[in-house]
Amino acid sequence: MIWSVLPADEDLLDRAVRRFGAGNGAAAFVPAPGALAFVAADEDGLLGWCWGHVLARPDGSSMVYLHHLEVAEQNRRRGIGRALLRAFMEAGAEFGATRMFLITGEANAGARHLYETMGATVATQGPTVNYWFPLTKRTGGTT
């Protein structure tokens, strides 16, 4: 069963965050504008999850960014990742998004197969390089 995480389901997302080792912060994430999260669970517990955001674009359109999709190793190849991805994509479309993007490792053959069989195409702008920046608040003054 796939559950859409709504503000009333903060506990469900907290459990998924703990289960899949993603830290904490569900209380701030769930009510954030454009936040999307889904959890796959059955009577035996949590099977997988995914989360991301709806992003507004300067041209007035929107797109969705899938930041993370994970299925517990013992539950892979059972259609759970596909169901999570489908739920995420449908929710994005309901928000009015017309495109979705994500990043995965080149060697992650299982994920790449899933994405390509779900209709994804590799970005045409060529190889990409991802950067992470640490952000800190400045105190006093303006730039």
PDB file of N, CA, C and O in Angstrom, residues 50-98:
ATOM      1  N   CYS A  50       9.638   7.751  -0.831  1.00  0.00           N
ATOM      2  CA  CYS A  50      10.217   8.725  -1.743  1.00  0.00           C
ATOM      3  C   CYS A  50       9.762  10.115  -1.309  1.00  0.00           C
ATOM      4  O   CYS A  50       8.736  10.261  -0.652  1.00  0.00           O
ATOM      5  N   TRP A  51      10.564  11.112  -1.669  1.00  0.00           N
ATOM      6  CA  TRP A  51      10.186  12.477  -1.331  1.00  0.00           C
ATOM      7  C   TRP A  51      10.863  13.452  -2.288  1.00  0.00           C
ATOM      8  O   TRP A  51      11.856  13.137  -2.924  1.00  0.00           O
ATOM      9  N   GLY A  52      10.244  14.602  -2.401  1.00  0.00           N
ATOM     10  CA  GLY A  52      10.771  15.653  -3.273  1.00  0.00           C
ATOM     11  C   GLY A  52       9.902  16.892  -3.151  1.00  0.00           C
ATOM     12  O   GLY A  52       9.174  17.056  -2.175  1.00  0.00           O
ATOM     13  N   HIS A  53       9.972  17.735  -4.168  1.00  0.00           N
ATOM     14  CA  HIS A  53       9.306  19.034  -4.105  1.00  0.00           C
ATOM     15  C   HIS A  53       8.726  19.432  -5.455  1.00  0.00           C
ATOM     16  O   HIS A  53       9.277  19.103  -6.499  1.00  0.00           O
ATOM     17  N   VAL A  54       7.654  20.199  -5.404  1.00  0.00           N
ATOM     18  CA  VAL A  54       7.141  20.896  -6.580  1.00  0.00           C
ATOM     19  C   VAL A  54       7.890  22.222  -6.621  1.00  0.00           C
ATOM     20  O   VAL A  54       7.979  22.925  -5.616  1.00  0.00           O
ATOM     21  N   LEU A  55       8.449  22.556  -7.767  1.00  0.00           N
ATOM     22  CA  LEU A  55       9.244  23.772  -7.914  1.00  0.00           C
ATOM     23  C   LEU A  55       8.595  24.712  -8.922  1.00  0.00           C
ATOM     24  O   LEU A  55       8.296  24.310 -10.049  1.00  0.00           O
ATOM     25  N   ALA A  56       8.382  25.951  -8.507  1.00  0.00           N
ATOM     26  CA  ALA A  56       7.853  26.971  -9.418  1.00  0.00           C
ATOM     27  C   ALA A  56       8.983  27.426 -10.328  1.00  0.00           C
ATOM     28  O   ALA A  56      10.141  27.518  -9.912  1.00  0.00           O
ATOM     29  N   ARG A  57       8.639  27.703 -11.567  1.00  0.00           N
ATOM     30  CA  ARG A  57       9.629  28.177 -12.541  1.00  0.00           C
ATOM     31  C   ARG A  57       9.313  29.621 -12.922  1.00  0.00           C
ATOM     32  O   ARG A  57       8.156  30.034 -12.868  1.00  0.00           O
ATOM     33  N   PRO A  58      10.324  30.380 -13.312  1.00  0.00           N
ATOM     34  CA  PRO A  58      10.101  31.786 -13.662  1.00  0.00           C
ATOM     35  C   PRO A  58       9.133  31.988 -14.832  1.00  0.00           C
ATOM     36  O   PRO A  58       8.522  33.042 -14.946  1.00  0.00           O
ATOM     37  N   ASP A  59       8.978  30.973 -15.688  1.00  0.00           N
ATOM     38  CA  ASP A  59       8.070  31.111 -16.830  1.00  0.00           C
ATOM     39  C   ASP A  59       6.617  30.852 -16.462  1.00  0.00           C
ATOM     40  O   ASP A  59       5.734  30.830 -17.317  1.00  0.00           O
ATOM     41  N   GLY A  60       6.343  30.628 -15.165  1.00  0.00           N
ATOM     42  CA  GLY A  60       4.968  30.407 -14.708  1.00  0.00           C
ATOM     43  C   GLY A  60       4.575  28.942 -14.644  1.00  0.00           C
ATOM     44  O   GLY A  60       3.520  28.607 -14.127  1.00  0.00           O
ATOM     45  N   SER A  61       5.396  28.067 -15.168  1.00  0.00           N
ATOM     46  CA  SER A  61       5.100  26.638 -15.091  1.00  0.00           C
ATOM     47  C   SER A  61       5.718  26.075 -13.811  1.00  0.00           C
ATOM     48  O   SER A  61       6.357  26.788 -13.048  1.00  0.00           O
ATOM     49  N   SER A  62       5.518  24.802 -13.599  1.00  0.00           N
ATOM     50  CA  SER A  62       6.156  24.161 -12.456  1.00  0.00           C
ATOM     51  C   SER A  62       6.653  22.789 -12.870  1.00  0.00           C
ATOM     52  O   SER A  62       6.235  22.222 -13.880  1.00  0.00           O
ATOM     53  N   MET A  63       7.565  22.263 -12.082  1.00  0.00           N
ATOM     54  CA  MET A  63       8.087  20.924 -12.299  1.00  0.00           C
ATOM     55  C   MET A  63       8.275  20.288 -10.935  1.00  0.00           C
ATOM     56  O   MET A  63       8.197  20.964  -9.915  1.00  0.00           O
ATOM     57  N   VAL A  64       8.483  18.995 -10.916  1.00  0.00           N
ATOM     58  CA  VAL A  64       8.739  18.321  -9.654  1.00  0.00           C
ATOM     59  C   VAL A  64      10.147  17.747  -9.671  1.00  0.00           C
ATOM     60  O   VAL A  64      10.668  17.354 -10.713  1.00  0.00           O
ATOM     61  N   TYR A  65      10.732  17.748  -8.499  1.00  0.00           N
ATOM     62  CA  TYR A  65      12.064  17.194  -8.297  1.00  0.00           C
ATOM     63  C   TYR A  65      11.937  16.033  -7.323  1.00  0.00           C
ATOM     64  O   TYR A  65      11.488  16.217  -6.194  1.00  0.00           O
ATOM     65  N   LEU A  66      12.297  14.843  -7.773  1.00  0.00           N
ATOM     66  CA  LEU A  66      12.320  13.668  -6.904  1.00  0.00           C
ATOM     67  C   LEU A  66      13.709  13.601  -6.290  1.00  0.00           C
ATOM     68  O   LEU A  66      14.692  13.313  -6.965  1.00  0.00           O
ATOM     69  N   HIS A  67      13.786  13.907  -5.013  1.00  0.00           N
ATOM     70  CA  HIS A  67      15.085  13.945  -4.355  1.00  0.00           C
ATOM     71  C   HIS A  67      15.560  12.566  -3.912  1.00  0.00           C
ATOM     72  O   HIS A  67      16.750  12.275  -3.954  1.00  0.00           O
ATOM     73  N   HIS A  68      14.629  11.729  -3.498  1.00  0.00           N
ATOM     74  CA  HIS A  68      15.056  10.439  -2.955  1.00  0.00           C
ATOM     75  C   HIS A  68      13.956   9.396  -3.137  1.00  0.00           C
ATOM     76  O   HIS A  68      12.792   9.670  -2.857  1.00  0.00           O
ATOM     77  N   LEU A  69      14.339   8.226  -3.599  1.00  0.00           N
ATOM     78  CA  LEU A  69      13.443   7.070  -3.670  1.00  0.00           C
ATOM     79  C   LEU A  69      14.256   5.888  -3.182  1.00  0.00           C
ATOM     80  O   LEU A  69      15.362   5.650  -3.665  1.00  0.00           O
ATOM     81  N   GLU A  70      13.718   5.178  -2.202  1.00  0.00           N
ATOM     82  CA  GLU A  70      14.440   4.021  -1.667  1.00  0.00           C
ATOM     83  C   GLU A  70      13.456   2.927  -1.293  1.00  0.00           C
ATOM     84  O   GLU A  70      12.414   3.186  -0.703  1.00  0.00           O
ATOM     85  N   VAL A  71      13.814   1.714  -1.644  1.00  0.00           N
ATOM     86  CA  VAL A  71      13.056   0.530  -1.259  1.00  0.00           C
ATOM     87  C   VAL A  71      14.012  -0.362  -0.479  1.00  0.00           C
ATOM     88  O   VAL A  71      15.168  -0.556  -0.887  1.00  0.00           O
ATOM     89  N   ALA A  72      13.550  -0.881   0.650  1.00  0.00           N
ATOM     90  CA  ALA A  72      14.383  -1.779   1.451  1.00  0.00           C
ATOM     91  C   ALA A  72      14.870  -2.923   0.565  1.00  0.00           C
ATOM     92  O   ALA A  72      14.108  -3.466  -0.240  1.00  0.00           O
ATOM     93  N   GLU A  73      16.124  -3.262   0.714  1.00  0.00           N
ATOM     94  CA  GLU A  73      16.748  -4.245  -0.177  1.00  0.00           C
ATOM     95  C   GLU A  73      15.955  -5.545  -0.294  1.00  0.00           C
ATOM     96  O   GLU A  73      15.782  -6.075  -1.389  1.00  0.00           O
ATOM     97  N   GLN A  74      15.436  -6.053   0.809  1.00  0.00           N
ATOM     98  CA  GLN A  74      14.691  -7.315   0.775  1.00  0.00           C
ATOM     99  C   GLN A  74      13.343  -7.182   0.058  1.00  0.00           C
ATOM    100  O   GLN A  74      12.701  -8.188  -0.232  1.00  0.00           O
ATOM    101  N   ASN A  75      12.924  -5.959  -0.243  1.00  0.00           N
ATOM    102  CA  ASN A  75      11.635  -5.748  -0.911  1.00  0.00           C
ATOM    103  C   ASN A  75      11.772  -5.263  -2.349  1.00  0.00           C
ATOM    104  O   ASN A  75      10.775  -4.904  -2.980  1.00  0.00           O
ATOM    105  N   ARG A  76      12.978  -5.237  -2.866  1.00  0.00           N
ATOM    106  CA  ARG A  76      13.191  -4.763  -4.234  1.00  0.00           C
ATOM    107  C   ARG A  76      12.718  -5.788  -5.254  1.00  0.00           C
ATOM    108  O   ARG A  76      12.557  -6.952  -4.959  1.00  0.00           O
ATOM    109  N   ARG A  77      12.457  -5.288  -6.451  1.00  0.00           N
ATOM    110  CA  ARG A  77      12.004  -6.102  -7.595  1.00  0.00           C
ATOM    111  C   ARG A  77      10.613  -6.694  -7.358  1.00  0.00           C
ATOM    112  O   ARG A  77      10.286  -7.765  -7.855  1.00  0.00           O
ATOM    113  N   ARG A  78       9.792  -5.961  -6.588  1.00  0.00           N
ATOM    114  CA  ARG A  78       8.406  -6.373  -6.332  1.00  0.00           C
ATOM    115  C   ARG A  78       7.416  -5.312  -6.807  1.00  0.00           C
ATOM    116  O   ARG A  78       6.242  -5.388  -6.487  1.00  0.00           O
ATOM    117  N   GLY A  79       7.891  -4.283  -7.508  1.00  0.00           N
ATOM    118  CA  GLY A  79       7.011  -3.229  -8.009  1.00  0.00           C
ATOM    119  C   GLY A  79       6.794  -2.082  -7.037  1.00  0.00           C
ATOM    120  O   GLY A  79       6.034  -1.161  -7.329  1.00  0.00           O
ATOM    121  N   ILE A  80       7.474  -2.104  -5.896  1.00  0.00           N
ATOM    122  CA  ILE A  80       7.268  -1.066  -4.888  1.00  0.00           C
ATOM    123  C   ILE A  80       7.853   0.263  -5.358  1.00  0.00           C
ATOM    124  O   ILE A  80       7.212   1.310  -5.248  1.00  0.00           O
ATOM    125  N   GLY A  81       9.065   0.236  -5.891  1.00  0.00           N
ATOM    126  CA  GLY A  81       9.669   1.465  -6.410  1.00  0.00           C
ATOM    127  C   GLY A  81       8.836   2.063  -7.534  1.00  0.00           C
ATOM    128  O   GLY A  81       8.625   3.275  -7.592  1.00  0.00           O
ATOM    129  N   ARG A  82       8.337   1.211  -8.403  1.00  0.00           N
ATOM    130  CA  ARG A  82       7.482   1.661  -9.511  1.00  0.00           C
ATOM    131  C   ARG A  82       6.210   2.317  -8.968  1.00  0.00           C
ATOM    132  O   ARG A  82       5.783   3.368  -9.440  1.00  0.00           O
ATOM    133  N   ALA A  83       5.604   1.716  -7.953  1.00  0.00           N
ATOM    134  CA  ALA A  83       4.374   2.273  -7.368  1.00  0.00           C
ATOM    135  C   ALA A  83       4.653   3.607  -6.682  1.00  0.00           C
ATOM    136  O   ALA A  83       3.865   4.553  -6.802  1.00  0.00           O
ATOM    137  N   LEU A  84       5.771   3.704  -5.971  1.00  0.00           N
ATOM    138  CA  LEU A  84       6.136   4.975  -5.339  1.00  0.00           C
ATOM    139  C   LEU A  84       6.384   6.049  -6.388  1.00  0.00           C
ATOM    140  O   LEU A  84       5.904   7.179  -6.262  1.00  0.00           O
ATOM    141  N   LEU A  85       7.137   5.701  -7.424  1.00  0.00           N
ATOM    142  CA  LEU A  85       7.429   6.657  -8.486  1.00  0.00           C
ATOM    143  C   LEU A  85       6.150   7.107  -9.189  1.00  0.00           C
ATOM    144  O   LEU A  85       5.952   8.297  -9.435  1.00  0.00           O
ATOM    145  N   ARG A  86       5.268   6.175  -9.465  1.00  0.00           N
ATOM    146  CA  ARG A  86       3.997   6.516 -10.124  1.00  0.00           C
ATOM    147  C   ARG A  86       3.171   7.466  -9.239  1.00  0.00           C
ATOM    148  O   ARG A  86       2.631   8.455  -9.723  1.00  0.00           O
ATOM    149  N   ALA A  87       3.088   7.187  -7.941  1.00  0.00           N
ATOM    150  CA  ALA A  87       2.330   8.055  -7.026  1.00  0.00           C
ATOM    151  C   ALA A  87       2.941   9.453  -6.995  1.00  0.00           C
ATOM    152  O   ALA A  87       2.215  10.455  -7.012  1.00  0.00           O
ATOM    153  N   PHE A  88       4.259   9.532  -6.954  1.00  0.00           N
ATOM    154  CA  PHE A  88       4.942  10.820  -6.927  1.00  0.00           C
ATOM    155  C   PHE A  88       4.660  11.601  -8.213  1.00  0.00           C
ATOM    156  O   PHE A  88       4.349  12.789  -8.180  1.00  0.00           O
ATOM    157  N   MET A  89       4.753  10.934  -9.350  1.00  0.00           N
ATOM    158  CA  MET A  89       4.514  11.590 -10.636  1.00  0.00           C
ATOM    159  C   MET A  89       3.067  12.073 -10.749  1.00  0.00           C
ATOM    160  O   MET A  89       2.811  13.188 -11.227  1.00  0.00           O
ATOM    161  N   GLU A  90       2.127  11.250 -10.323  1.00  0.00           N
ATOM    162  CA  GLU A  90       0.720  11.644 -10.382  1.00  0.00           C
ATOM    163  C   GLU A  90       0.448  12.845  -9.485  1.00  0.00           C
ATOM    164  O   GLU A  90      -0.291  13.759  -9.867  1.00  0.00           O
ATOM    165  N   ALA A  91       1.039  12.863  -8.301  1.00  0.00           N
ATOM    166  CA  ALA A  91       0.855  14.005  -7.398  1.00  0.00           C
ATOM    167  C   ALA A  91       1.444  15.269  -8.021  1.00  0.00           C
ATOM    168  O   ALA A  91       0.842  16.348  -7.943  1.00  0.00           O
ATOM    169  N   GLY A  92       2.607  15.145  -8.641  1.00  0.00           N
ATOM    170  CA  GLY A  92       3.209  16.294  -9.310  1.00  0.00           C
ATOM    171  C   GLY A  92       2.312  16.835 -10.411  1.00  0.00           C
ATOM    172  O   GLY A  92       2.129  18.052 -10.541  1.00  0.00           O
ATOM    173  N   ALA A  93       1.735  15.948 -11.191  1.00  0.00           N
ATOM    174  CA  ALA A  93       0.829  16.375 -12.260  1.00  0.00           C
ATOM    175  C   ALA A  93      -0.405  17.058 -11.677  1.00  0.00           C
ATOM    176  O   ALA A  93      -0.895  18.048 -12.233  1.00  0.00           O
ATOM    177  N   GLU A  94      -0.902  16.565 -10.550  1.00  0.00           N
ATOM    178  CA  GLU A  94      -2.050  17.206  -9.898  1.00  0.00           C
ATOM    179  C   GLU A  94      -1.718  18.616  -9.430  1.00  0.00           C
ATOM    180  O   GLU A  94      -2.586  19.479  -9.375  1.00  0.00           O
ATOM    181  N   PHE A  95      -0.459  18.855  -9.081  1.00  0.00           N
ATOM    182  CA  PHE A  95      -0.009  20.192  -8.701  1.00  0.00           C
ATOM    183  C   PHE A  95       0.177  21.091  -9.916  1.00  0.00           C
ATOM    184  O   PHE A  95       0.504  22.259  -9.784  1.00  0.00           O
ATOM    185  N   GLY A  96       0.036  20.531 -11.114  1.00  0.00           N
ATOM    186  CA  GLY A  96       0.184  21.315 -12.332  1.00  0.00           C
ATOM    187  C   GLY A  96       1.547  21.217 -12.976  1.00  0.00           C
ATOM    188  O   GLY A  96       1.815  21.873 -13.983  1.00  0.00           O
ATOM    189  N   ALA A  97       2.425  20.410 -12.428  1.00  0.00           N
ATOM    190  CA  ALA A  97       3.754  20.261 -13.013  1.00  0.00           C
ATOM    191  C   ALA A  97       3.661  19.502 -14.331  1.00  0.00           C
ATOM    192  O   ALA A  97       2.850  18.595 -14.482  1.00  0.00           O
ATOM    193  N   THR A  98       4.501  19.878 -15.259  1.00  0.00           N
ATOM    194  CA  THR A  98       4.511  19.223 -16.562  1.00  0.00           C
ATOM    195  C   THR A  98       5.781  18.413 -16.793  1.00  0.00           C
ATOM    196  O   THR A  98       5.882  17.699 -17.781  1.00  0.00           O
TER     197      THR A  98
END
